[in-house]
PDB file of C-alpha atoms in Angstrom:
ATOM      1  CA  MET A 465     -63.516 121.847  68.478  1.00  0.00           C
ATOM      2  CA  ASN A 466     -61.082 124.060  69.923  1.00  0.00           C
ATOM      3  CA  PRO A 467     -58.962 125.579  67.089  1.00  0.00           C
ATOM      4  CA  GLY A 468     -56.695 126.917  69.464  1.00  0.00           C
ATOM      5  CA  ARG A 469     -55.524 123.661  70.198  1.00  0.00           C
ATOM      6  CA  CYS A 470     -52.268 122.019  69.637  1.00  0.00           C
ATOM      7  CA  ALA A 471     -51.642 119.027  66.921  1.00  0.00           C
ATOM      8  CA  ALA A 472     -50.693 117.101  69.931  1.00  0.00           C
ATOM      9  CA  CYS A 473     -54.002 117.641  71.868  1.00  0.00           C
ATOM     10  CA  ARG A 474     -55.989 117.438  69.031  1.00  0.00           C
ATOM     11  CA  TYR A 475     -54.497 114.113  67.936  1.00  0.00           C
ATOM     12  CA  LEU A 476     -55.018 112.778  71.632  1.00  0.00           C
ATOM     13  CA  ARG A 477     -58.600 114.578  71.879  1.00  0.00           C
ATOM     14  CA  ARG A 478     -57.773 116.646  75.198  1.00  0.00           C
ATOM     15  CA  LYS A 479     -57.922 119.910  76.100  1.00  0.00           C
ATOM     16  CA  CYS A 480     -54.599 122.107  75.322  1.00  0.00           C
ATOM     17  CA  PRO A 481     -53.663 123.143  78.746  1.00  0.00           C
ATOM     18  CA  PRO A 482     -51.833 126.944  78.712  1.00  0.00           C
ATOM     19  CA  ASP A 483     -48.341 125.397  79.376  1.00  0.00           C
ATOM     20  CA  CYS A 484     -48.957 122.911  77.237  1.00  0.00           C
ATOM     21  CA  ILE A 485     -45.367 120.962  76.250  1.00  0.00           C
ATOM     22  CA  PHE A 486     -46.211 119.683  72.798  1.00  0.00           C
ATOM     23  CA  SER A 487     -48.087 123.412  71.826  1.00  0.00           C
ATOM     24  CA  PRO A 488     -45.105 125.768  70.891  1.00  0.00           C
ATOM     25  CA  TYR A 489     -43.330 122.771  68.205  1.00  0.00           C
ATOM     26  CA  PHE A 490     -46.519 120.901  67.019  1.00  0.00           C
ATOM     27  CA  PRO A 491     -48.360 123.552  65.468  1.00  0.00           C
ATOM     28  CA  PRO A 492     -52.501 122.388  64.489  1.00  0.00           C
ATOM     29  CA  ASN A 493     -51.807 123.452  60.785  1.00  0.00           C
ATOM     30  CA  VAL A 494     -49.130 120.257  60.390  1.00  0.00           C
ATOM     31  CA  PRO A 495     -50.614 117.722  62.399  1.00  0.00           C
ATOM     32  CA  GLN A 496     -48.575 114.871  60.290  1.00  0.00           C
ATOM     33  CA  ARG A 497     -45.445 116.025  62.635  1.00  0.00           C
ATOM     34  CA  PHE A 498     -47.127 114.925  65.648  1.00  0.00           C
ATOM     35  CA  VAL A 499     -48.572 111.903  64.252  1.00  0.00           C
ATOM     36  CA  SER A 500     -44.864 110.788  63.224  1.00  0.00           C
ATOM     37  CA  VAL A 501     -43.571 111.192  66.514  1.00  0.00           C
ATOM     38  CA  HIS A 502     -46.547 109.711  68.150  1.00  0.00           C
ATOM     39  CA  ARG A 503     -46.218 106.426  66.247  1.00  0.00           C
ATOM     40  CA  ILE A 504     -42.258 105.616  66.666  1.00  0.00           C
ATOM     41  CA  TYR A 505     -41.752 107.558  69.972  1.00  0.00           C
ATOM     42  CA  GLY A 506     -45.057 107.689  71.668  1.00  0.00           C
ATOM     43  CA  ALA A 507     -46.377 110.856  73.070  1.00  0.00           C
ATOM     44  CA  SER A 508     -45.834 110.443  76.780  1.00  0.00           C
ATOM     45  CA  ASN A 509     -41.960 109.561  75.936  1.00  0.00           C
ATOM     46  CA  VAL A 510     -41.836 113.090  73.529  1.00  0.00           C
ATOM     47  CA  ALA A 511     -42.808 114.881  76.363  1.00  0.00           C
ATOM     48  CA  LYS A 512     -40.626 113.195  78.408  1.00  0.00           C
ATOM     49  CA  LEU A 513     -37.385 114.297  76.530  1.00  0.00           C
ATOM     50  CA  LEU A 514     -38.936 117.716  76.174  1.00  0.00           C
ATOM     51  CA  GLN A 515     -39.748 118.093  79.357  1.00  0.00           C
ATOM     52  CA  GLN A 516     -36.346 117.433  80.933  1.00  0.00           C
ATOM     53  CA  LEU A 517     -34.516 119.995  78.152  1.00  0.00           C
ATOM     54  CA  PRO A 518     -34.149 123.859  79.327  1.00  0.00           C
ATOM     55  CA  SER A 519     -37.203 125.214  77.160  1.00  0.00           C
ATOM     56  CA  HIS A 520     -34.565 127.648  74.994  1.00  0.00           C
ATOM     57  CA  LEU A 521     -33.367 123.953  73.381  1.00  0.00           C
ATOM     58  CA  ARG A 522     -36.623 122.370  73.023  1.00  0.00           C
ATOM     59  CA  ALA A 523     -37.405 123.512  69.355  1.00  0.00           C
ATOM     60  CA  GLU A 524     -34.408 122.168  68.298  1.00  0.00           C
ATOM     61  CA  ALA A 525     -34.974 118.891  69.879  1.00  0.00           C
ATOM     62  CA  ALA A 526     -38.502 118.249  68.662  1.00  0.00           C
ATOM     63  CA  GLU A 527     -37.260 119.532  65.321  1.00  0.00           C
ATOM     64  CA  SER A 528     -34.627 116.365  65.485  1.00  0.00           C
ATOM     65  CA  LEU A 529     -37.426 114.038  66.894  1.00  0.00           C
ATOM     66  CA  CYS A 530     -39.096 114.908  63.957  1.00  0.00           C
ATOM     67  CA  MET A 531     -36.351 114.079  61.500  1.00  0.00           C
ATOM     68  CA  GLU A 532     -35.135 110.985  63.199  1.00  0.00           C
ATOM     69  CA  VAL A 533     -38.961 109.693  62.893  1.00  0.00           C
ATOM     70  CA  GLN A 534     -38.689 110.853  59.040  1.00  0.00           C
ATOM     71  CA  TYR A 535     -36.056 108.364  59.056  1.00  0.00           C
ATOM     72  CA  ARG A 536     -37.165 105.515  60.629  1.00  0.00           C
ATOM     73  CA  ILE A 537     -40.120 105.968  58.860  1.00  0.00           C
ATOM     74  CA  GLU A 538     -38.646 105.806  55.495  1.00  0.00           C
ATOM     75  CA  ASP A 539     -36.102 103.365  56.576  1.00  0.00           C
ATOM     76  CA  PRO A 540     -37.639 101.285  59.275  1.00  0.00           C
ATOM     77  CA  VAL A 541     -34.567  99.097  60.019  1.00  0.00           C
ATOM     78  CA  TYR A 542     -31.796 101.379  59.960  1.00  0.00           C
ATOM     79  CA  GLY A 543     -33.492 104.800  60.604  1.00  0.00           C
ATOM     80  CA  CYS A 544     -31.422 107.550  60.589  1.00  0.00           C
ATOM     81  CA  VAL A 545     -28.164 105.022  61.422  1.00  0.00           C
ATOM     82  CA  GLY A 546     -28.333 104.177  57.442  1.00  0.00           C
ATOM     83  CA  LEU A 547     -27.847 107.893  56.663  1.00  0.00           C
ATOM     84  CA  ILE A 548     -24.722 108.027  58.707  1.00  0.00           C
ATOM     85  CA  SER A 549     -23.462 105.112  57.447  1.00  0.00           C
ATOM     86  CA  SER A 550     -23.803 105.916  53.733  1.00  0.00           C
ATOM     87  CA  LEU A 551     -22.011 109.678  55.096  1.00  0.00           C
ATOM     88  CA  GLN A 552     -19.258 107.546  56.638  1.00  0.00           C
ATOM     89  CA  GLN A 553     -18.737 106.019  53.618  1.00  0.00           C
ATOM     90  CA  GLN A 554     -18.800 108.722  51.528  1.00  0.00           C
ATOM     91  CA  ILE A 555     -16.650 110.632  53.965  1.00  0.00           C
ATOM     92  CA  HIS A 556     -14.098 107.202  53.398  1.00  0.00           C
ATOM     93  CA  ASP A 557     -14.600 107.698  49.570  1.00  0.00           C
ATOM     94  CA  ALA A 558     -13.847 111.529  49.582  1.00  0.00           C
ATOM     95  CA  GLU A 559     -10.398 110.926  51.683  1.00  0.00           C
ATOM     96  CA  LYS A 560      -9.492 108.154  49.246  1.00  0.00           C
ATOM     97  CA  GLN A 561      -9.783 110.578  46.020  1.00  0.00           C
ATOM     98  CA  LEU A 562      -8.464 113.148  48.268  1.00  0.00           C
ATOM     99  CA  ALA A 563      -5.297 111.200  49.109  1.00  0.00           C
ATOM    100  CA  LYS A 564      -5.030 109.851  45.533  1.00  0.00           C
ATOM    101  CA  THR A 565      -5.243 113.357  44.182  1.00  0.00           C
ATOM    102  CA  GLN A 566      -2.426 114.596  46.406  1.00  0.00           C
ATOM    103  CA  ALA A 567      -0.102 111.828  44.825  1.00  0.00           C
ATOM    104  CA  GLU A 568      -1.060 112.721  41.916  1.00  0.00           C
ATOM    105  CA  ILE A 569       0.258 116.758  43.051  1.00  0.00           C
ATOM    106  CA  ALA A 570       3.034 115.495  44.412  1.00  0.00           C
ATOM    107  CA  PHE A 571       3.946 113.329  41.291  1.00  0.00           C
ATOM    108  CA  LEU A 572       3.213 116.132  38.487  1.00  0.00           C
ATOM    109  CA  LYS A 573       5.516 118.286  40.850  1.00  0.00           C
ATOM    110  CA  SER A 574       8.599 116.144  41.557  1.00  0.00           C
ATOM    111  CA  HIS A 575       8.290 115.105  36.910  1.00  0.00           C
ATOM    112  CA  ALA A 576       7.761 118.620  36.283  1.00  0.00           C
ATOM    113  CA  GLN A 577      10.981 119.902  38.342  1.00  0.00           C
ATOM    114  CA  HIS A 578      12.914 116.685  36.447  1.00  0.00           C
ATOM    115  CA  SER A 579      11.650 117.335  32.912  1.00  0.00           C
ATOM    116  CA  GLN A 580      12.849 120.869  33.279  1.00  0.00           C
ATOM    117  CA  VAL A 581      16.168 119.852  34.776  1.00  0.00           C
ATOM    118  CA  ALA A 582      16.652 117.831  31.484  1.00  0.00           C
ATOM    119  CA  LEU A 583      15.229 120.135  29.622  1.00  0.00           C
ATOM    120  CA  LEU A 584      17.571 122.626  30.935  1.00  0.00           C
ATOM    121  CA  ASP A 585      20.265 119.867  30.655  1.00  0.00           C
ATOM    122  CA  ASP A 586      19.585 119.511  27.058  1.00  0.00           C
ATOM    123  CA  ALA A 587      19.680 123.403  26.699  1.00  0.00           C
ATOM    124  CA  ALA A 588      23.018 124.307  28.406  1.00  0.00           C
ATOM    125  CA  ASN A 589      24.289 121.045  26.817  1.00  0.00           C
ATOM    126  CA  LEU A 590      23.033 122.604  23.522  1.00  0.00           C
ATOM    127  CA  GLY A 591      24.426 126.115  24.536  1.00  0.00           C
ATOM    128  CA  PHE A 592      27.857 124.617  25.215  1.00  0.00           C
ATOM    129  CA  SER A 593      28.423 122.407  22.258  1.00  0.00           C
ATOM    130  CA  ASN A 594      27.431 126.498  20.351  1.00  0.00           C
ATOM    131  CA  HIS A 595      29.748 128.521  22.981  1.00  0.00           C
ATOM    132  CA  GLN A 596      32.691 125.603  22.093  1.00  0.00           C
ATOM    133  CA  GLY A 597      32.033 125.915  18.290  1.00  0.00           C
ATOM    134  CA  SER A 598      32.265 129.437  18.273  1.00  0.00           C
ATOM    135  CA  SER A 599      35.610 130.083  20.173  1.00  0.00           C
ATOM    136  CA  GLY A 600      37.102 127.221  18.307  1.00  0.00           C
ATOM    137  CA  PHE A 601      36.520 129.633  14.664  1.00  0.00           C
ATOM    138  CA  MET A 602      37.739 132.851  16.928  1.00  0.00           C
TER     139      MET A 602
ATOM    140  CA  MET B1417     -35.538  84.692  89.363  1.00  0.00           C
ATOM    141  CA  ASN B1418     -35.140  83.104  86.279  1.00  0.00           C
ATOM    142  CA  PRO B1419     -32.063  82.992  84.603  1.00  0.00           C
ATOM    143  CA  GLY B1420     -33.200  82.220  81.372  1.00  0.00           C
ATOM    144  CA  ARG B1421     -35.228  85.796  80.876  1.00  0.00           C
ATOM    145  CA  CYS B1422     -33.591  88.175  78.653  1.00  0.00           C
ATOM    146  CA  ALA B1423     -32.759  91.251  79.645  1.00  0.00           C
ATOM    147  CA  ALA B1424     -35.860  93.093  78.838  1.00  0.00           C
ATOM    148  CA  CYS B1425     -38.601  90.437  80.538  1.00  0.00           C
ATOM    149  CA  ARG B1426     -36.135  90.827  83.920  1.00  0.00           C
ATOM    150  CA  TYR B1427     -36.268  95.076  83.581  1.00  0.00           C
ATOM    151  CA  LEU B1428     -40.230  94.426  83.132  1.00  0.00           C
ATOM    152  CA  ARG B1429     -40.277  91.754  85.999  1.00  0.00           C
ATOM    153  CA  ARG B1430     -42.624  89.333  83.871  1.00  0.00           C
ATOM    154  CA  LYS B1431     -42.118  85.897  82.399  1.00  0.00           C
ATOM    155  CA  CYS B1432     -39.994  85.394  79.255  1.00  0.00           C
ATOM    156  CA  PRO B1433     -41.890  83.692  76.769  1.00  0.00           C
ATOM    157  CA  PRO B1434     -40.916  81.576  74.149  1.00  0.00           C
ATOM    158  CA  ASP B1435     -41.494  83.654  71.506  1.00  0.00           C
ATOM    159  CA  CYS B1436     -40.360  87.077  73.345  1.00  0.00           C
ATOM    160  CA  ILE B1437     -39.778  89.919  70.804  1.00  0.00           C
ATOM    161  CA  PHE B1438     -37.320  91.190  72.772  1.00  0.00           C
ATOM    162  CA  SER B1439     -35.219  87.909  73.734  1.00  0.00           C
ATOM    163  CA  PRO B1440     -32.832  87.523  70.525  1.00  0.00           C
ATOM    164  CA  TYR B1441     -31.851  91.106  71.059  1.00  0.00           C
ATOM    165  CA  PHE B1442     -31.658  92.485  74.271  1.00  0.00           C
ATOM    166  CA  PRO B1443     -29.573  89.498  75.907  1.00  0.00           C
ATOM    167  CA  PRO B1444     -29.720  89.243  79.768  1.00  0.00           C
ATOM    168  CA  ASN B1445     -25.765  89.970  79.968  1.00  0.00           C
ATOM    169  CA  VAL B1446     -26.207  93.332  78.517  1.00  0.00           C
ATOM    170  CA  PRO B1447     -28.743  94.653  80.226  1.00  0.00           C
ATOM    171  CA  GLN B1448     -27.995  98.388  79.993  1.00  0.00           C
ATOM    172  CA  ARG B1449     -29.115  97.505  76.524  1.00  0.00           C
ATOM    173  CA  PHE B1450     -32.778  97.121  77.151  1.00  0.00           C
ATOM    174  CA  VAL B1451     -32.568 100.121  79.758  1.00  0.00           C
ATOM    175  CA  SER B1452     -31.694 102.666  77.432  1.00  0.00           C
ATOM    176  CA  VAL B1453     -33.937 102.109  74.345  1.00  0.00           C
ATOM    177  CA  HIS B1454     -36.292 101.575  76.902  1.00  0.00           C
ATOM    178  CA  ARG B1455     -35.795 104.748  78.230  1.00  0.00           C
ATOM    179  CA  ILE B1456     -36.117 106.570  74.990  1.00  0.00           C
ATOM    180  CA  TYR B1457     -38.333 104.766  72.857  1.00  0.00           C
ATOM    181  CA  GLY B1458     -40.202 102.934  75.844  1.00  0.00           C
ATOM    182  CA  ALA B1459     -40.786  99.373  75.699  1.00  0.00           C
ATOM    183  CA  SER B1460     -44.332  99.029  73.434  1.00  0.00           C
ATOM    184  CA  ASN B1461     -42.784 101.158  71.083  1.00  0.00           C
ATOM    185  CA  VAL B1462     -39.646  98.872  70.594  1.00  0.00           C
ATOM    186  CA  ALA B1463     -41.711  95.565  70.468  1.00  0.00           C
ATOM    187  CA  LYS B1464     -44.020  97.213  67.903  1.00  0.00           C
ATOM    188  CA  LEU B1465     -41.214  98.353  65.603  1.00  0.00           C
ATOM    189  CA  LEU B1466     -39.529  95.298  65.835  1.00  0.00           C
ATOM    190  CA  GLN B1467     -42.966  93.387  65.313  1.00  0.00           C
ATOM    191  CA  GLN B1468     -43.680  95.019  62.143  1.00  0.00           C
ATOM    192  CA  LEU B1469     -40.465  94.031  60.545  1.00  0.00           C
ATOM    193  CA  PRO B1470     -39.709  90.510  58.824  1.00  0.00           C
ATOM    194  CA  SER B1471     -37.880  88.288  61.440  1.00  0.00           C
ATOM    195  CA  HIS B1472     -34.395  88.385  59.323  1.00  0.00           C
ATOM    196  CA  LEU B1473     -34.184  92.513  59.849  1.00  0.00           C
ATOM    197  CA  ARG B1474     -35.306  92.670  63.762  1.00  0.00           C
ATOM    198  CA  ALA B1475     -31.246  91.872  64.471  1.00  0.00           C
ATOM    199  CA  GLU B1476     -30.508  94.746  62.452  1.00  0.00           C
ATOM    200  CA  ALA B1477     -33.562  97.080  63.134  1.00  0.00           C
ATOM    201  CA  ALA B1478     -32.339  96.420  67.342  1.00  0.00           C
ATOM    202  CA  GLU B1479     -29.247  97.623  66.644  1.00  0.00           C
ATOM    203  CA  SER B1480     -29.715 100.292  64.722  1.00  0.00           C
ATOM    204  CA  LEU B1481     -32.551 101.700  67.464  1.00  0.00           C
ATOM    205  CA  CYS B1482     -29.738 100.661  70.133  1.00  0.00           C
ATOM    206  CA  MET B1483     -27.592 103.493  68.461  1.00  0.00           C
ATOM    207  CA  GLU B1484     -29.952 106.086  68.218  1.00  0.00           C
ATOM    208  CA  VAL B1485     -30.800 105.970  71.460  1.00  0.00           C
ATOM    209  CA  GLN B1486     -27.051 106.190  72.580  1.00  0.00           C
ATOM    210  CA  TYR B1487     -26.731 109.455  70.623  1.00  0.00           C
ATOM    211  CA  ARG B1488     -29.795 110.425  71.558  1.00  0.00           C
ATOM    212  CA  ILE B1489     -28.730 110.308  75.603  1.00  0.00           C
ATOM    213  CA  GLU B1490     -25.286 111.603  74.549  1.00  0.00           C
ATOM    214  CA  ASP B1491     -26.911 114.818  73.172  1.00  0.00           C
ATOM    215  CA  PRO B1492     -30.603 115.244  74.364  1.00  0.00           C
ATOM    216  CA  VAL B1493     -31.039 118.096  72.115  1.00  0.00           C
ATOM    217  CA  TYR B1494     -29.954 116.842  68.756  1.00  0.00           C
ATOM    218  CA  GLY B1495     -29.738 112.652  69.458  1.00  0.00           C
ATOM    219  CA  CYS B1496     -27.914 111.168  66.105  1.00  0.00           C
ATOM    220  CA  VAL B1497     -29.317 113.843  63.716  1.00  0.00           C
ATOM    221  CA  GLY B1498     -26.589 115.894  65.363  1.00  0.00           C
ATOM    222  CA  LEU B1499     -23.483 113.605  63.909  1.00  0.00           C
ATOM    223  CA  ILE B1500     -25.942 113.615  60.650  1.00  0.00           C
ATOM    224  CA  SER B1501     -25.229 117.388  60.500  1.00  0.00           C
ATOM    225  CA  SER B1502     -21.569 117.252  61.456  1.00  0.00           C
ATOM    226  CA  LEU B1503     -20.991 114.381  58.753  1.00  0.00           C
ATOM    227  CA  GLN B1504     -22.624 116.489  55.943  1.00  0.00           C
ATOM    228  CA  GLN B1505     -20.379 119.527  57.137  1.00  0.00           C
ATOM    229  CA  GLN B1506     -17.069 117.267  57.111  1.00  0.00           C
ATOM    230  CA  ILE B1507     -18.219 115.717  53.200  1.00  0.00           C
ATOM    231  CA  HIS B1508     -18.669 119.590  52.474  1.00  0.00           C
ATOM    232  CA  ASP B1509     -15.726 120.285  53.718  1.00  0.00           C
ATOM    233  CA  ALA B1510     -14.164 117.425  52.106  1.00  0.00           C
ATOM    234  CA  GLU B1511     -15.771 118.414  48.505  1.00  0.00           C
ATOM    235  CA  LYS B1512     -13.981 121.784  48.723  1.00  0.00           C
ATOM    236  CA  GLN B1513     -10.682 120.535  49.374  1.00  0.00           C
ATOM    237  CA  LEU B1514     -11.023 117.881  46.424  1.00  0.00           C
ATOM    238  CA  ALA B1515     -12.481 120.778  43.900  1.00  0.00           C
ATOM    239  CA  LYS B1516      -9.422 123.105  44.976  1.00  0.00           C
ATOM    240  CA  THR B1517      -6.927 120.301  44.615  1.00  0.00           C
ATOM    241  CA  GLN B1518      -8.355 119.259  41.226  1.00  0.00           C
ATOM    242  CA  ALA B1519      -7.893 123.664  40.523  1.00  0.00           C
ATOM    243  CA  GLU B1520      -3.938 122.838  41.629  1.00  0.00           C
ATOM    244  CA  ILE B1521      -3.361 119.197  39.607  1.00  0.00           C
ATOM    245  CA  ALA B1522      -5.077 120.984  36.614  1.00  0.00           C
ATOM    246  CA  PHE B1523      -2.977 124.511  37.106  1.00  0.00           C
ATOM    247  CA  LEU B1524      -0.073 122.333  37.359  1.00  0.00           C
ATOM    248  CA  LYS B1525      -0.284 120.151  34.320  1.00  0.00           C
ATOM    249  CA  SER B1526      -0.967 123.623  32.252  1.00  0.00           C
ATOM    250  CA  HIS B1527       2.022 125.090  33.659  1.00  0.00           C
ATOM    251  CA  ALA B1528       4.260 121.774  33.238  1.00  0.00           C
ATOM    252  CA  GLN B1529       2.931 122.206  29.232  1.00  0.00           C
ATOM    253  CA  HIS B1530       4.002 125.432  28.905  1.00  0.00           C
ATOM    254  CA  SER B1531       7.354 125.557  30.731  1.00  0.00           C
ATOM    255  CA  GLN B1532       8.152 122.273  28.771  1.00  0.00           C
ATOM    256  CA  VAL B1533       7.411 124.355  25.437  1.00  0.00           C
ATOM    257  CA  ALA B1534       9.529 127.353  26.275  1.00  0.00           C
ATOM    258  CA  LEU B1535      12.056 125.254  27.170  1.00  0.00           C
ATOM    259  CA  LEU B1536      11.939 123.376  24.245  1.00  0.00           C
ATOM    260  CA  ASP B1537      11.996 126.741  22.036  1.00  0.00           C
ATOM    261  CA  ASP B1538      15.343 127.877  24.088  1.00  0.00           C
ATOM    262  CA  ALA B1539      16.768 124.462  23.330  1.00  0.00           C
ATOM    263  CA  ALA B1540      15.572 124.853  19.803  1.00  0.00           C
ATOM    264  CA  ASN B1541      16.861 128.760  19.120  1.00  0.00           C
ATOM    265  CA  LEU B1542      20.110 127.460  20.790  1.00  0.00           C
ATOM    266  CA  GLY B1543      20.122 124.376  18.275  1.00  0.00           C
ATOM    267  CA  PHE B1544      19.357 126.625  15.828  1.00  0.00           C
ATOM    268  CA  SER B1545      22.185 129.401  16.175  1.00  0.00           C
ATOM    269  CA  ASN B1546      24.677 126.616  17.147  1.00  0.00           C
ATOM    270  CA  HIS B1547      23.250 125.188  13.738  1.00  0.00           C
ATOM    271  CA  GLN B1548      23.907 128.609  11.921  1.00  0.00           C
ATOM    272  CA  GLY B1549      27.343 128.625  13.588  1.00  0.00           C
ATOM    273  CA  SER B1550      28.741 125.367  12.397  1.00  0.00           C
ATOM    274  CA  SER B1551      27.254 125.954   8.835  1.00  0.00           C
ATOM    275  CA  GLY B1552      28.583 129.738   8.504  1.00  0.00           C
ATOM    276  CA  PHE B1553      32.464 127.821   9.091  1.00  0.00           C
ATOM    277  CA  MET B1554      31.788 125.172   7.266  1.00  0.00           C
TER     278      MET B1554
END
């Protein structure tokens, strides 16, 4: 066994060439990572997906494929589309709660203004009758 | 050409068997649907994914695979993981805005209470001096 082979080449029982498309993204110390993408996409499709990208984007692509595959293994029916639906529902709920909270603010602001105006009116009336009372006896 | 063949069997140039695993989910009138999943996953991996599920869940699974593939074609680096990140960011932003708005409500409520207490104090003071003024002349 060649200890320098990447996880993909070990799993596929082949020599790991110096320009191996898998090697930088599937190190031998994390063998499950390759096993999972191979199980869902197949090694040749993963290789094709990576090869069509410029090399500086391949690490991110391999990472997103591994994440996608993880979601698909956890939820074989919906995969990460299930998570997308759940996140979209969370956003919808948060937007509803925000709209409700903003309406509450608008109500509180208008209520606070009305209360202050009413209290100022009361205070003015009291002040006015006090003034009248005083002047009446001057 | 057999017009009864599903999109998968047409594309793969084979007979469409009565128990075809693709046929219910890849009708011949939407050929691109199969072409896309085949391009990303490969026909045999799609068949494997569908076969391992109970038949009543396969339509949903085929739909989620097609959606995942669509995201991957649109964004070959991040696929639907890119959308997941963007949705998680939206939730984070919405939660921040909600916390800010709830803090504003708490402030308005406490401010409204203080204003009312202060105005009631003013009113009470005015009423008190009015009462004193009146009683002084009674």
